[in-house]
Coordinates of C-alpha atoms (C1' of nucleotides) in Angstrom, one line a residue:
Chain X
X22 CA 0.0 0.0 0.0
X23 CA 1.1 3.5 -0.7
X24 CA 2.5 5.4 2.2
X25 CA 0.1 7.7 4.0
X26 CA 0.1 11.5 4.1
X27 CA -1.6 12.0 7.4
X28 CA -2.9 9.8 10.3
X29 CA -5.7 10.6 12.8
X30 CA -5.6 8.8 16.1
X31 CA -3.3 6.2 14.5
X32 CA 0.2 5.8 15.6
X33 CA 1.6 2.9 13.6
X34 CA 3.7 5.1 11.4
X35 CA 4.0 5.7 7.7
X36 CA 2.6 9.2 7.7
X37 CA 4.1 12.7 7.7
X38 CA 1.7 14.4 10.1
X39 CA -0.2 12.9 13.0
X40 CA -3.4 14.2 14.5
X41 CA -4.7 13.4 18.0
X42 CA -8.4 14.1 18.7
X43 CA -8.3 13.7 22.4
X44 CA -6.4 11.8 25.2
X45 CA -8.6 8.8 26.0
X46 CA -6.6 5.6 26.0
X47 CA -8.5 4.0 23.1
X48 CA -7.3 6.9 20.8
X49 CA -3.7 6.8 22.0
X50 CA -2.9 3.1 21.5
X51 CA 0.6 3.1 20.0
X52 CA 1.4 6.6 21.3
X53 CA 4.0 6.7 24.1
X54 CA 6.5 8.9 25.8
X55 CA 9.1 7.8 23.2
X56 CA 7.1 9.0 20.3
X57 CA 9.4 10.1 17.4
X58 CA 7.6 9.3 14.2
X59 CA 6.6 12.8 13.3
X60 CA 4.8 16.0 14.3
X61 CA 1.7 15.6 16.4
X62 CA -1.1 18.1 15.9
X63 CA -3.7 18.7 18.6
X64 CA -5.7 21.3 20.5
X65 CA -4.1 23.6 23.1
X66 CA -5.8 21.8 26.0
X67 CA -4.7 18.3 24.8
X68 CA -1.1 19.6 24.5
X69 CA -1.3 20.7 28.1
X70 CA -2.6 17.4 29.3
X71 CA -0.4 15.2 27.1
X72 CA 2.9 15.5 29.1
X73 CA 1.0 14.3 32.2
X74 CA -0.1 11.1 30.4
X75 CA 3.3 10.8 28.6
X76 CA 6.1 12.1 30.8
X77 CA 9.3 13.1 28.9
X78 CA 7.3 13.4 25.7
X79 CA 9.4 15.2 23.1
X80 CA 7.6 18.5 23.2
X81 CA 9.4 19.8 20.0
X82 CA 7.1 17.4 18.1
X83 CA 3.9 18.9 19.4
X84 CA 2.0 21.3 17.1
X85 CA -0.8 23.2 18.8
X86 CA -3.5 24.4 16.5
X87 CA -6.3 26.8 17.5
X88 CA -9.9 25.9 17.0
X89 CA -12.0 27.5 14.2
X90 CA -9.4 28.7 11.7
X91 CA -7.6 27.1 8.8
X92 CA -4.0 26.0 9.2
X93 CA -1.8 25.1 6.2
X94 CA 0.7 22.3 6.1
X95 CA 3.1 21.6 3.3
X96 CA 3.6 17.9 2.9
X97 CA 5.3 15.8 0.3
X98 CA 3.2 13.6 -2.0
X99 CA 4.3 10.1 -1.3
X100 CA 4.0 9.0 -4.9
X101 CA 5.2 11.9 -6.9
X102 CA 7.6 13.5 -4.4
X103 CA 6.2 16.9 -5.0
X104 CA 4.9 19.3 -2.4
X105 CA 1.2 19.2 -1.7
X106 CA -0.7 21.6 0.5
X107 CA -3.1 20.3 3.2
X108 CA -5.3 22.6 5.2
X109 CA -6.8 21.6 8.5
X110 CA -9.4 23.2 10.9
X111 CA -10.1 22.0 14.4
X112 CA -13.8 22.0 15.6
X113 CA -14.6 21.5 19.3
X114 CA -16.0 18.0 19.7
X115 CA -17.6 18.6 23.1
X116 CA -16.6 15.1 24.2
X117 CA -14.0 15.6 26.9
X118 CA -11.5 18.4 27.7
X119 CA -9.4 19.2 24.6
X120 CA -11.4 17.0 22.3
X121 CA -11.6 18.2 18.7
X122 CA -12.7 17.1 15.2
X123 CA -10.4 17.6 12.3
X124 CA -11.6 19.0 9.0
X125 CA -9.1 18.5 6.1
X126 CA -8.8 20.1 2.7
X127 CA -6.3 19.0 0.1
X128 CA -5.9 17.3 -3.3
X129 CA -7.9 14.5 -1.8
X130 CA -10.9 16.8 -1.4
X131 CA -12.6 17.7 1.9
X132 CA -12.6 15.2 4.8
X133 CA -14.0 15.4 8.3
X134 CA -12.9 13.1 11.1
X135 CA -15.1 13.6 14.1
X136 CA -13.3 11.6 16.7
X137 CA -15.6 11.0 19.7
X138 CA -18.1 13.8 19.9
X139 CA -21.4 15.0 21.4
X140 CA -23.7 17.3 19.5
X141 CA -26.2 19.1 21.8
X142 CA -27.4 21.6 19.3
X143 CA -29.4 23.4 21.9
X144 CA -26.3 24.3 24.0
X145 CA -24.7 27.6 23.1
X146 CA -21.2 26.5 22.7
X147 CA -22.3 23.6 20.4
X148 CA -24.2 26.1 18.4
X149 CA -20.9 28.1 17.9
X150 CA -19.3 24.9 16.6
X151 CA -22.2 24.4 14.3
X152 CA -21.7 27.8 12.7
X153 CA -17.9 27.3 12.4
X154 CA -18.4 24.0 10.7
X155 CA -21.1 25.2 8.3
X156 CA -18.9 28.2 7.3
X157 CA -15.9 25.9 6.8
X158 CA -17.5 23.5 4.5
X159 CA -19.7 26.0 2.7
X160 CA -19.2 25.8 -1.0
X161 CA -17.3 22.5 -1.0
X162 CA -18.4 18.9 -0.9
X163 CA -17.5 16.8 2.0
X164 CA -16.0 13.7 0.4
X165 CA -15.8 11.5 3.5
X166 CA -17.2 11.8 7.0
X167 CA -15.4 9.6 9.6
X168 CA -18.1 9.4 12.2
X169 CA -18.3 8.5 15.9
X170 CA -20.9 5.7 15.5
X171 CA -20.7 4.6 19.1
X172 CA -24.5 5.1 19.6
X173 CA -25.5 4.8 16.0
X174 CA -28.8 3.0 16.6
X175 CA -32.3 4.4 17.3
X176 CA -32.4 2.7 20.6
X177 CA -29.7 5.0 22.0
X178 CA -31.8 8.0 23.1
X179 CA -30.8 10.0 26.1
X180 CA -31.2 13.6 27.4
X181 CA -28.7 16.5 27.3
X182 CA -25.9 16.4 29.8
X183 CA -27.4 19.2 31.8
X184 CA -30.7 17.3 32.2
X185 CA -28.8 14.1 33.1
X186 CA -26.7 16.1 35.7
X187 CA -30.0 17.3 37.3
X188 CA -31.0 13.6 37.6
X189 CA -27.7 12.9 39.4
X190 CA -28.3 15.8 41.8
X191 CA -31.9 14.6 42.5
X192 CA -30.5 11.2 43.4
X193 CA -28.0 12.7 45.8
X194 CA -30.5 15.0 47.4
X195 CA -32.9 12.1 48.0
X196 CA -30.1 10.2 49.9
X197 CA -29.2 12.9 52.5
X198 CA -27.6 10.4 54.9
X199 CA -25.7 8.4 52.3
X200 CA -22.1 8.6 51.0
X201 CA -22.1 8.9 47.2
X202 CA -19.6 7.4 44.8
X203 CA -19.7 8.3 41.1
X204 CA -17.8 6.4 38.4
X205 CA -15.6 8.4 36.1
X206 CA -12.5 8.0 33.9
X207 CA -9.2 9.8 33.8
X208 CA -10.6 12.5 31.6
X209 CA -14.2 13.6 31.0
X210 CA -17.3 14.3 33.1
X211 CA -15.8 17.3 34.8
X212 CA -18.8 19.4 34.1
X213 CA -21.0 16.9 35.8
X214 CA -18.9 17.1 38.9
X215 CA -18.8 20.8 38.8
X216 CA -22.6 21.0 38.5
X217 CA -23.0 18.7 41.5
X218 CA -20.6 20.8 43.5
X219 CA -22.4 24.0 42.6
X220 CA -25.9 22.8 43.2
X221 CA -25.1 21.1 46.6
X222 CA -22.4 23.5 47.7
X223 CA -20.0 20.7 48.5
X224 CA -16.5 19.6 47.4
X225 CA -16.0 16.4 45.4
X226 CA -13.4 13.9 46.4
X227 CA -11.1 12.6 43.6
X228 CA -8.0 10.4 43.7
X229 CA -4.7 12.3 43.7
X230 CA -3.7 11.8 40.0
X231 CA -7.2 13.0 39.0
X232 CA -6.8 16.1 41.1
X233 CA -3.6 16.9 39.2
X234 CA -5.4 16.7 35.9
X235 CA -8.3 18.8 37.3
X236 CA -5.7 21.5 38.4
X237 CA -4.2 21.4 34.9
X238 CA -7.7 22.0 33.5
X239 CA -8.0 25.0 35.8
X240 CA -10.5 23.8 38.3
X241 CA -9.8 25.3 41.6
X242 CA -11.3 24.8 45.1
X243 CA -13.9 22.3 44.0
X244 CA -12.1 19.1 44.3
X245 CA -10.3 17.5 47.3
X246 CA -8.4 14.4 48.1
X247 CA -9.5 14.5 51.8
X248 CA -12.4 12.2 52.4
X249 CA -13.5 13.9 55.5
X250 CA -14.4 17.0 53.5
X251 CA -17.3 15.6 51.6
X252 CA -19.7 12.7 51.2
X253 CA -19.5 12.7 47.4
X254 CA -16.5 10.9 45.8
X255 CA -15.7 10.4 42.2
X256 CA -13.9 7.1 41.7
X257 CA -12.3 5.3 38.8
X258 CA -14.8 3.3 36.8
X259 CA -12.8 0.1 37.0
X260 CA -13.1 0.2 40.8
X261 CA -16.9 0.7 40.7
X262 CA -18.4 -2.8 41.2
X263 CA -21.1 -4.4 43.2
X264 CA -18.5 -5.9 45.5
X265 CA -17.1 -2.4 46.2
X266 CA -20.5 -1.0 47.0
X267 CA -21.4 -3.9 49.2
X268 CA -18.1 -3.5 51.0
X269 CA -18.6 0.2 51.5
X270 CA -22.1 -0.4 52.9
X271 CA -20.7 -2.5 55.7
X272 CA -19.0 0.7 56.9
X273 CA -21.4 3.5 55.9
X274 CA -24.6 3.6 53.9
X275 CA -23.4 4.4 50.3
X276 CA -24.9 4.5 46.9
X277 CA -23.1 4.4 43.5
X278 CA -24.0 6.4 40.4
X279 CA -22.8 5.3 37.0
X280 CA -23.1 8.0 34.4
X281 CA -23.3 6.3 31.0
X282 CA -25.1 6.5 27.7
X283 CA -25.3 2.7 27.8
X284 CA -28.4 1.3 29.4
X285 CA -27.8 -0.6 32.6
X286 CA -27.3 -4.0 31.1
X287 CA -27.5 -7.2 33.0
X288 CA -24.1 -8.5 33.9
X289 CA -22.5 -5.1 34.3
X290 CA -20.4 -4.7 37.4
X291 CA -20.4 -8.4 38.0
X292 CA -24.1 -8.4 38.8
X293 CA -26.2 -11.4 39.2
X294 CA -28.7 -11.6 36.4
X295 CA -31.5 -12.9 38.5
X296 CA -31.0 -10.3 41.1
X297 CA -31.2 -7.6 38.6
X298 CA -34.4 -9.0 37.1
X299 CA -36.0 -9.2 40.5
X300 CA -35.2 -5.6 41.0
X301 CA -36.7 -4.5 37.8
X302 CA -40.0 -3.7 39.5
X303 CA -38.7 -2.3 42.7
X304 CA -38.9 1.3 43.6
X305 CA -37.3 3.3 46.3
X306 CA -36.6 6.9 47.1
X307 CA -39.0 7.9 44.3
X308 CA -37.0 6.4 41.5
X309 CA -38.5 3.9 39.2
X310 CA -36.1 1.2 38.1
X311 CA -36.2 2.5 34.6
X312 CA -38.2 5.6 33.7
X313 CA -38.7 6.5 30.1
X314 CA -39.8 10.0 29.0
X315 CA -40.3 11.7 25.7
X316 CA -38.5 14.6 24.3
X317 CA -38.6 16.3 20.9
X318 CA -35.3 16.6 19.1
X319 CA -34.4 17.2 15.5
X320 CA -38.1 17.5 14.6
X321 CA -38.9 14.0 16.0
X322 CA -40.1 12.5 19.2
X323 CA -37.7 10.3 21.1
X324 CA -38.3 8.1 24.1
X325 CA -35.2 8.9 26.2
X326 CA -33.8 6.9 29.1
X327 CA -33.9 8.3 32.6
X328 CA -32.5 7.0 35.9
X329 CA -32.3 3.2 36.2
X330 CA -31.9 1.5 39.5
X331 CA -29.6 -1.4 38.7
X332 CA -29.0 -2.8 42.2
X333 CA -29.8 -2.1 45.8
X334 CA -26.9 0.4 45.9
X335 CA -26.4 1.3 42.2
X336 CA -28.1 3.9 39.9
X337 CA -27.4 4.4 36.2
X338 CA -27.9 7.9 34.8
X339 CA -27.9 8.5 31.1
X340 CA -25.1 11.1 31.1
X341 CA -23.1 10.6 27.9
X342 CA -20.1 12.2 26.3
X343 CA -21.0 10.6 23.0
X344 CA -23.7 11.8 20.6
X345 CA -27.1 10.1 20.8
X346 CA -28.7 8.6 17.7
X347 CA -30.7 11.8 17.1
X348 CA -27.6 13.9 17.5
X349 CA -25.7 11.8 15.0
X350 CA -28.6 12.1 12.6
X351 CA -28.7 15.9 13.0
X352 CA -25.0 16.1 12.5
X353 CA -25.0 14.0 9.3
X354 CA -27.9 16.0 8.0
X355 CA -25.9 19.1 8.6
X356 CA -22.7 18.2 6.8
X357 CA -24.3 16.0 4.1
X358 CA -21.2 13.9 3.2
X359 CA -20.8 12.1 0.0
X360 CA -19.6 9.1 1.9
X361 CA -19.2 8.1 5.5
X362 CA -17.6 5.5 7.7
X363 CA -18.0 4.7 11.4
X364 CA -14.8 4.9 13.5
X365 CA -15.9 2.4 16.1
X366 CA -16.3 -1.3 15.5
X367 CA -15.5 -4.6 17.0
X368 CA -13.7 -7.2 15.0
X369 CA -17.0 -9.0 14.4
X370 CA -19.6 -6.2 14.5
X371 CA -19.7 -2.8 12.8
X372 CA -22.7 -0.5 12.6
X373 CA -22.6 1.2 9.2
X374 CA -23.9 4.7 9.5
X375 CA -24.9 4.6 5.8
X376 CA -27.7 2.2 6.8
X377 CA -29.5 5.0 8.8
X378 CA -28.2 8.1 7.2
X379 CA -27.3 7.2 3.6
X380 CA -30.3 9.3 2.4
X381 CA -28.7 12.4 3.9
X382 CA -25.7 12.2 1.5
X383 CA -24.8 15.1 -0.6
X384 CA -25.1 13.5 -4.0
X385 CA -27.4 10.8 -5.5
X386 CA -26.1 7.4 -4.6
X387 CA -27.4 3.9 -5.4
X388 CA -30.1 3.2 -2.9
X389 CA -28.4 1.3 -0.2
X390 CA -30.4 2.1 2.9
X391 CA -33.9 1.4 3.7
X392 CA -34.6 2.5 7.2
X393 CA -36.6 5.6 6.5
X394 CA -38.5 4.5 3.4
X395 CA -39.3 1.0 4.1
X396 CA -38.7 0.2 7.7
X397 CA -38.3 -3.4 8.4
X398 CA -37.5 -4.5 4.9
X399 CA -33.9 -3.8 4.5
X400 CA -31.7 -4.2 1.5
X401 CA -28.7 -3.6 3.7
X402 CA -27.9 -4.7 7.2
X403 CA -27.3 -2.1 9.9
X404 CA -24.8 -4.3 11.6
X405 CA -22.2 -6.2 9.7
X406 CA -21.0 -9.3 11.4
X407 CA -18.5 -12.1 10.8
X408 CA -19.9 -15.6 10.5
X409 CA -18.1 -16.4 13.8
X410 CA -21.0 -15.8 16.0
X411 CA -24.6 -14.6 15.8
X412 CA -25.5 -11.2 17.1
X413 CA -29.0 -9.8 17.5
X414 CA -30.0 -7.3 14.9
X415 CA -30.8 -4.8 17.6
X416 CA -27.7 -4.2 19.7
X417 CA -29.7 -3.0 22.6
X418 CA -31.5 -6.3 22.7
X419 CA -28.4 -8.4 22.2
X420 CA -28.1 -9.2 25.9
X421 CA -27.4 -12.9 25.7
X422 CA -24.2 -13.4 27.5
X423 CA -21.6 -14.9 25.2
X424 CA -19.5 -17.6 26.7
X425 CA -15.9 -16.9 27.0
X426 CA -15.0 -20.2 25.5
X427 CA -11.6 -20.9 24.2
X428 CA -11.0 -23.1 21.3
X429 CA -7.9 -24.0 19.4
X430 CA -7.4 -23.4 15.7
X431 CA -4.2 -24.7 14.1
X432 CA -2.7 -24.8 17.5
X433 CA -3.3 -21.1 18.4
X434 CA -5.3 -20.1 21.4
X435 CA -8.5 -18.5 20.3
X436 CA -11.1 -16.7 22.4
X437 CA -14.6 -15.7 21.3
X438 CA -14.6 -12.9 23.7
X439 CA -11.5 -11.4 22.3
X440 CA -13.0 -11.7 18.8
X441 CA -15.7 -9.4 20.0
X442 CA -13.3 -6.8 21.4
X443 CA -14.3 -3.3 20.5
X444 CA -11.7 -1.4 18.6
X445 CA -11.5 2.3 17.9
X446 CA -10.3 2.9 14.4
X447 CA -8.0 5.7 13.6
X448 CA -7.4 6.6 10.0
X449 CA -4.5 6.9 7.6
X450 CA -5.2 9.1 4.7
X451 CA -3.4 8.3 1.5
X452 CA -3.2 10.3 -1.6
X453 CA -5.7 8.6 -3.9
X454 CA -8.5 6.9 -2.1
X455 CA -8.4 8.7 1.2
X456 CA -9.0 5.5 3.1
X457 CA -6.3 3.2 4.4
Chain C
dG25 C1' 15.3 -6.9 31.1
dC26 C1' 12.2 -3.7 29.1
dG27 C1' 8.6 -1.8 26.4
dA28 C1' 4.8 -3.1 23.3
dT29 C1' 0.9 -5.8 22.7
dC30 C1' -2.7 -9.0 23.9
dA31 C1' -6.3 -11.2 26.8
dG32 C1' -9.2 -10.8 30.4
dA33 C1' -11.3 -8.3 34.1
dT34 C1' -13.2 -4.2 36.2
Chain Q
dC4 C1' -21.8 -5.0 24.9
dA5 C1' -21.0 0.2 20.8
dC6 C1' -18.5 4.1 27.4
dA7 C1' -12.6 3.4 29.1
dT8 C1' -9.1 1.6 31.9
dC9 C1' -6.3 -1.5 34.6
dT10 C1' -3.6 -5.8 35.4
dG11 C1' -1.0 -9.7 34.3
dA12 C1' 0.7 -12.7 30.6
dT13 C1' 3.2 -13.0 26.5
dC14 C1' 5.9 -11.3 22.7
dG15 C1' 9.9 -9.4 20.5
dC16 C1' 14.1 -7.1 20.7

DNA sequence: GCGATCAGAT
DNA sequence: CACATCTGATCGC
């Protein structure tokens, strides 16, 4: 294959310029403190956070670009050896601090790589991004949209982050004598914690490394590492389990809150399936186990998730840093790409955004999708799978637990679970076909 | 021995 | 399991 010109969230080499959308671990696989393959372009905030994640990173390779204006790069065409100009614009992705989309212009045409993003069009700062993006692509066709298809299915409907944050505060208020733990990652959900702090006028405990990140982000006086200062603690998601909550409740009454766009699925947190089912009808503290309510968004009505009580001590709140299905739809309709590709897949399952949004494309295409026109009779599958295993057509209903069985093929260890591993795809853009 | 990568768990 | 991250095992130099 021809050597690439630029790579986005891909670190395997072979390009002249490398672009990082944000600092979550699934976008930095292959990036390390010893990075030396070429210049790394990112937002200002990402450049501030990056040395904390990668100590001793060679800062002379960092190229900080501001959001909302075109930047020109002069690269060398891999095939002809002549200079070729590439322009890039960063658009705020509203996913986590520093996260951006990259809009490219060059001989290959106009390409947009969203990275992970949220698109709450009603929020003012998202509206600003919308205007910037519209002006940037005005008059030119968007050849390819590389899209965050994490929640690219109509069953993924959830409210704005502000509304979800209110739900979190309601839960905390209704448990005045409880300690509260909230599951978070190394980056992201800061605005949720800030909202809780403001509304309840309390500090939030975080672990020491997380406090350093928060200080880098400019949050002052809101977070603490002293447990005696507050009853609300944000803890790493990997430490948030049923066992943890049950252990904490032997010492003090404690509830856990999991902010996530994913519905509370059986088996999460090592939960017993029967226990969860038996709780499906239970109610306490005024919260139904799974409330659904309707909102209007993008000219359509959507039944969005609300708080779910997953366990005696665990609530799930639909606070998501990824776009919901209706937001993805609104985004695709806005930019009207000629072609598009999801950036998230597992090795055996990929939700093709063309299935749902093909009709929004900017030029006439052979009819591939069927969702809008003839629902239920599809000429194309929304989810492409390998023959390895069966998966339900609706991912939200695909709740059958797959066995983690290991079989041997030609002497190699092989695991079905690993075959289902989710992978985040970066992209390498080459001169001719724009797709690696 | 060390970093990179993989598999599994959280 | 389509959120992201950690840990331990294994690989490759």
